[in-house]
GROMACS .gro file of C-alpha atoms in nm:
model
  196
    1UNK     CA    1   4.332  -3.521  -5.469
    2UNK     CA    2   4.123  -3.812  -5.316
    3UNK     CA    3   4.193  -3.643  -4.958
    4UNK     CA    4   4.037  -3.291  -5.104
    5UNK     CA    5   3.775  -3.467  -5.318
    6UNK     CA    6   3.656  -3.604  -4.976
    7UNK     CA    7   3.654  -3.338  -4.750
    8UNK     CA    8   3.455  -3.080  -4.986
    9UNK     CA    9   3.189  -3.355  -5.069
   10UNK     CA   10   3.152  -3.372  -4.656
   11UNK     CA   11   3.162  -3.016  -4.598
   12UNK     CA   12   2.942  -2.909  -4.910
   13UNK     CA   13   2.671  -3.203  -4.813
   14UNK     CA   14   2.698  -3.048  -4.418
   15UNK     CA   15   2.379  -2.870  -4.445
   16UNK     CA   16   2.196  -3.190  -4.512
   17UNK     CA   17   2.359  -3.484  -4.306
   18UNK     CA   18   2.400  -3.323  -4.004
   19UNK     CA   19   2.046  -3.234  -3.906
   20UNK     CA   20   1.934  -3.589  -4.017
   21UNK     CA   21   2.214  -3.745  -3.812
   22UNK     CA   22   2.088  -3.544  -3.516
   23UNK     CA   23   1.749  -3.606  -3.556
   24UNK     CA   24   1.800  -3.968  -3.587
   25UNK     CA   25   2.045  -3.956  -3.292
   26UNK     CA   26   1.786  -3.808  -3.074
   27UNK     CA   27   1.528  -4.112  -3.206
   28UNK     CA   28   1.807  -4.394  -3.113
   29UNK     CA   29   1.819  -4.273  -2.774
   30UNK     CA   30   1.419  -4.281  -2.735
   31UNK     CA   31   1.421  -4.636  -2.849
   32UNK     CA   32   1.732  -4.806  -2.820
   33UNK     CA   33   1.873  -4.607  -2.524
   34UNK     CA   34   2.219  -4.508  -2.452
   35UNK     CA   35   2.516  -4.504  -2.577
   36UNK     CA   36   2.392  -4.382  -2.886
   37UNK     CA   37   2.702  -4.438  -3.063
   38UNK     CA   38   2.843  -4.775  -3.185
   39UNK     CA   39   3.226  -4.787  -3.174
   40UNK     CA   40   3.452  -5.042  -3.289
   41UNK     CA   41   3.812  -5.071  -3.342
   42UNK     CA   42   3.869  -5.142  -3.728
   43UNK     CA   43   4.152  -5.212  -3.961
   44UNK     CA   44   4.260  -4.927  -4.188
   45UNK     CA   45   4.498  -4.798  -4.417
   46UNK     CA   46   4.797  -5.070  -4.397
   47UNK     CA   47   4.644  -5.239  -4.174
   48UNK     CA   48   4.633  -4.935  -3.906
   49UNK     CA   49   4.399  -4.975  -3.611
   50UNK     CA   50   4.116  -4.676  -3.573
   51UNK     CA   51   3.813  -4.623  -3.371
   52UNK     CA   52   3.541  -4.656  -3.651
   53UNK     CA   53   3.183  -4.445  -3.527
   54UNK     CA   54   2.839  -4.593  -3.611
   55UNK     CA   55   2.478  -4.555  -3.465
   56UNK     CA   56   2.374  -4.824  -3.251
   57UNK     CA   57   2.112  -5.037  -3.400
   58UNK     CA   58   2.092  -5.351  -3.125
   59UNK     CA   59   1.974  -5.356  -2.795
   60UNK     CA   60   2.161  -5.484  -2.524
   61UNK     CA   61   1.953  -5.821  -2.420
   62UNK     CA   62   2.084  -6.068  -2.260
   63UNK     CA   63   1.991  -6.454  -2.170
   64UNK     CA   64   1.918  -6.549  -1.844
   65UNK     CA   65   2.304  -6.641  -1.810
   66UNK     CA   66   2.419  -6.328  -1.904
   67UNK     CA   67   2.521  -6.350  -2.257
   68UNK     CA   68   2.444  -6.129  -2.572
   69UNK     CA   69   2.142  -6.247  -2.706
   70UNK     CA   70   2.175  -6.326  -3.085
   71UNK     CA   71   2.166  -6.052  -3.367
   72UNK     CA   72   1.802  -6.171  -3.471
   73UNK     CA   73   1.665  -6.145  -3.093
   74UNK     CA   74   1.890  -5.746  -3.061
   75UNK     CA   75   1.809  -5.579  -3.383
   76UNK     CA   76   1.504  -5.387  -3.357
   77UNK     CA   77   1.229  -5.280  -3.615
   78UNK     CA   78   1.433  -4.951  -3.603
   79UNK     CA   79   1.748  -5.063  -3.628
   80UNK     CA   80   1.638  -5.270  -3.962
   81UNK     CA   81   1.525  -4.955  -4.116
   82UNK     CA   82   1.886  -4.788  -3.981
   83UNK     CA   83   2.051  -5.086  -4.133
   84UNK     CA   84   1.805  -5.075  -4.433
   85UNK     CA   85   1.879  -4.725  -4.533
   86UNK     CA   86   2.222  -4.698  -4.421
   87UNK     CA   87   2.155  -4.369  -4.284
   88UNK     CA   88   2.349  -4.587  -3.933
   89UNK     CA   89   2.628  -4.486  -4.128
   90UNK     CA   90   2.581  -4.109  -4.118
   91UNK     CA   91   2.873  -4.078  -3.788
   92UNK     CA   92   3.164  -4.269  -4.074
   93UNK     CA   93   3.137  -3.925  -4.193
   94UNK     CA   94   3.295  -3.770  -3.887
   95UNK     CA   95   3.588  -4.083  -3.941
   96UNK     CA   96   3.600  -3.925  -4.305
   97UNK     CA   97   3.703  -3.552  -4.194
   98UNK     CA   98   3.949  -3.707  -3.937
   99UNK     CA   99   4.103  -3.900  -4.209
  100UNK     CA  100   4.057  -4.217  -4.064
  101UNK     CA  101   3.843  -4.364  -4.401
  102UNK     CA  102   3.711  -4.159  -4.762
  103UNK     CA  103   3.418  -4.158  -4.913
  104UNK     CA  104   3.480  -4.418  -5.145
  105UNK     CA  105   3.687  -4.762  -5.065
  106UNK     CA  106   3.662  -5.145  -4.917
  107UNK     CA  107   3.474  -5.119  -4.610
  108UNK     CA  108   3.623  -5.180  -4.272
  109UNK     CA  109   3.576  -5.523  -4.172
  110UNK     CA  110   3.651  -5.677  -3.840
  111UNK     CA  111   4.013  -5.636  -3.689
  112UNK     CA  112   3.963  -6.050  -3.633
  113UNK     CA  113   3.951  -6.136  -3.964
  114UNK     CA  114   4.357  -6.007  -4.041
  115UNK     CA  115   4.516  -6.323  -3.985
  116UNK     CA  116   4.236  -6.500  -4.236
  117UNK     CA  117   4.316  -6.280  -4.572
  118UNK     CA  118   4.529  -6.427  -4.861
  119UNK     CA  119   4.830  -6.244  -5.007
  120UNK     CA  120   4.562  -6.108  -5.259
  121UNK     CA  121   4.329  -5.988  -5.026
  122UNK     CA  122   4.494  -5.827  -4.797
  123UNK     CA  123   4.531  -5.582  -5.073
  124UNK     CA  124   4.212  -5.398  -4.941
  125UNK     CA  125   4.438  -5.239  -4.705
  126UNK     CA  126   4.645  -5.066  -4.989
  127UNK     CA  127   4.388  -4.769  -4.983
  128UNK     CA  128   4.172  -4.610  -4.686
  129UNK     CA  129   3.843  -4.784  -4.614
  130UNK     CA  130   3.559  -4.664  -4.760
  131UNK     CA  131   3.202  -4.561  -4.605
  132UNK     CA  132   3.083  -4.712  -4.939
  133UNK     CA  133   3.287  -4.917  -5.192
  134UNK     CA  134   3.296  -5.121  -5.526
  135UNK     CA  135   3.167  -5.426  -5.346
  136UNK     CA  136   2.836  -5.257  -5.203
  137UNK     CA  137   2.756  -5.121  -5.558
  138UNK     CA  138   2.766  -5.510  -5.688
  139UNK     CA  139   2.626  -5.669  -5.421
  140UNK     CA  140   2.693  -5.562  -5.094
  141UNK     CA  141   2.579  -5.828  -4.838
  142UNK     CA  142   2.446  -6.062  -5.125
  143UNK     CA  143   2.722  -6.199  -5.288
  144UNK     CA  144   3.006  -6.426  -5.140
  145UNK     CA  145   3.288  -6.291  -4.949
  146UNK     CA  146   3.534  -6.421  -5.200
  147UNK     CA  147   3.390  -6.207  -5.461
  148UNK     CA  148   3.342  -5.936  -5.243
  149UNK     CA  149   3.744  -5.948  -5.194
  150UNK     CA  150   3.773  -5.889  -5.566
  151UNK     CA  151   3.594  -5.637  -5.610
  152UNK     CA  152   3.771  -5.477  -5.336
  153UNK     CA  153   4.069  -5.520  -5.489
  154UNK     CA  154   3.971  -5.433  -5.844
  155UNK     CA  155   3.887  -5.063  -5.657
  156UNK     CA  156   4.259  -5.084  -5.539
  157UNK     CA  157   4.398  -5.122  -5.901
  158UNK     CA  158   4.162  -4.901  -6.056
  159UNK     CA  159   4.054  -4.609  -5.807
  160UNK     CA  160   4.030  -4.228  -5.928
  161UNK     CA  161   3.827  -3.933  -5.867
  162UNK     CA  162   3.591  -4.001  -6.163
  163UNK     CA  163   3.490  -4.393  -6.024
  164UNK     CA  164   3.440  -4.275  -5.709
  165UNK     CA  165   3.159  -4.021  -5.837
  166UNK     CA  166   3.034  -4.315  -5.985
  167UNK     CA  167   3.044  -4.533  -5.704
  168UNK     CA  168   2.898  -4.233  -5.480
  169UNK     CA  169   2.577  -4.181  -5.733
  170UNK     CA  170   2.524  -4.564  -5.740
  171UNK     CA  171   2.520  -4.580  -5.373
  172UNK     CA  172   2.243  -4.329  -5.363
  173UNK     CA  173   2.052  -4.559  -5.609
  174UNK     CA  174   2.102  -4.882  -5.421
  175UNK     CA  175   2.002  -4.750  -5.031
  176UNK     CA  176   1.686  -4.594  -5.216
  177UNK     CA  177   1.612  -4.944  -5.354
  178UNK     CA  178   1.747  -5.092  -5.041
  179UNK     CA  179   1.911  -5.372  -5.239
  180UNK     CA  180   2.139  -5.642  -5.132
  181UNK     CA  181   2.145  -5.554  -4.715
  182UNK     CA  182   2.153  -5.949  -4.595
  183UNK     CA  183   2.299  -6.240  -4.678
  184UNK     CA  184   2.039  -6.510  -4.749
  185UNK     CA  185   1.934  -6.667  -4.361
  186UNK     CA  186   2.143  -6.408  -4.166
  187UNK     CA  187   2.012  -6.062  -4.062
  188UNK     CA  188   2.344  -5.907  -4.083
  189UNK     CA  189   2.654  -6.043  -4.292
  190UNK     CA  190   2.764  -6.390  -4.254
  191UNK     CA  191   3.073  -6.427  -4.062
  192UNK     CA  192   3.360  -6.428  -4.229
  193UNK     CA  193   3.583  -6.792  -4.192
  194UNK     CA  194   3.850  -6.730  -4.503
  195UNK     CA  195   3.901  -6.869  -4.805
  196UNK     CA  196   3.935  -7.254  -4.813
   0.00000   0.00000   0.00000
């Protein structure tokens, strides 16, 4: 149900994503250049590897050695407001129809961080990741990582068709107020070092 839930919100919402993702494809390759894609391998269902699809939002500068510059230095006035009103997000949708992640479940995190989950945690892998979740409706960048976990996991215990209509309406709400994007001194998400 979940699976079919997800691919007729997609489809029936076509008409409206798609020209804004191409329109703001087209403005990330004026001002950030190519590749206009981001793509990152990501941890899915069970723990199952896929190729996760996001605008770019950083340039590509480097020190005089070589080396990434640091997030603050690479993310761009544009890429804020991409960030800002997750409308970087728009290509998950594509990772949606392939099956890859729903609508609705803990986002993807970094295939790094595996080894660092608790029994509890890893629990976020008991569903497909989400291109919005539990956690970004309470928080989202703001609060801790621990509690981000739970809330992850609550979704796992307590998902259904009905909370993730919920989830998808508050979403709307929260990217219109653009509420809870950083974590206090970092311009993305902290990094995450486990639970201690």
């Amino acid at each position: 149900m979940k699976r079919i839930f997800d691919i007729a919100i997609v489809v029936l919402f076509l008409p409206f994503w798609l020209p804004i993702l191409l329109i703001i494809s087209f403005l990330v390759k004026i001002k950030l250049g190519y590749p206009i894609f981001f793509r990152q391998t990501r941890p899915g269902l069970q723990g199952k590897l896929f190729e996760m699809v996001k605008l770019r939002t950083m340039t590509d500068e480097r020190d005089a050695l070589g080396n990434l510059c640091a997030d603050e230095i690479r993310l761009t006035p544009f890429g804020k407001f991409l960030r800002s009103t997750s409308l970087d997000e728009l290509p998950e949708l594509w990772n949606v129809l392939k099956g890859d992640m729903s609508l609705v479940g803990p986002r993807p995190l970094l295939v790094e961080y595996l080894p660092l989950y608790t029994d509890e945690q890893v629990r976020r892998h008991e569903v497909k990741p989400g291109v919005t979740g539990w956690a970004q409706i309470n928080g989202r960048n703001a609060i801790s990582w621990e509690e981000k976990f739970k809330r992850d996991v609550w979704y796992v215990e307590n998902q259904s068709v009905r909370l993730d209509i919920k989830i998808l309406l508050l979403t709307v709400k929260k990217v219109l107020i653009r509420d809870g994007i950083n974590t206090e001194g970092h311009v993305t998400i902290e990094p995450f070092k486990g639970i201690h």
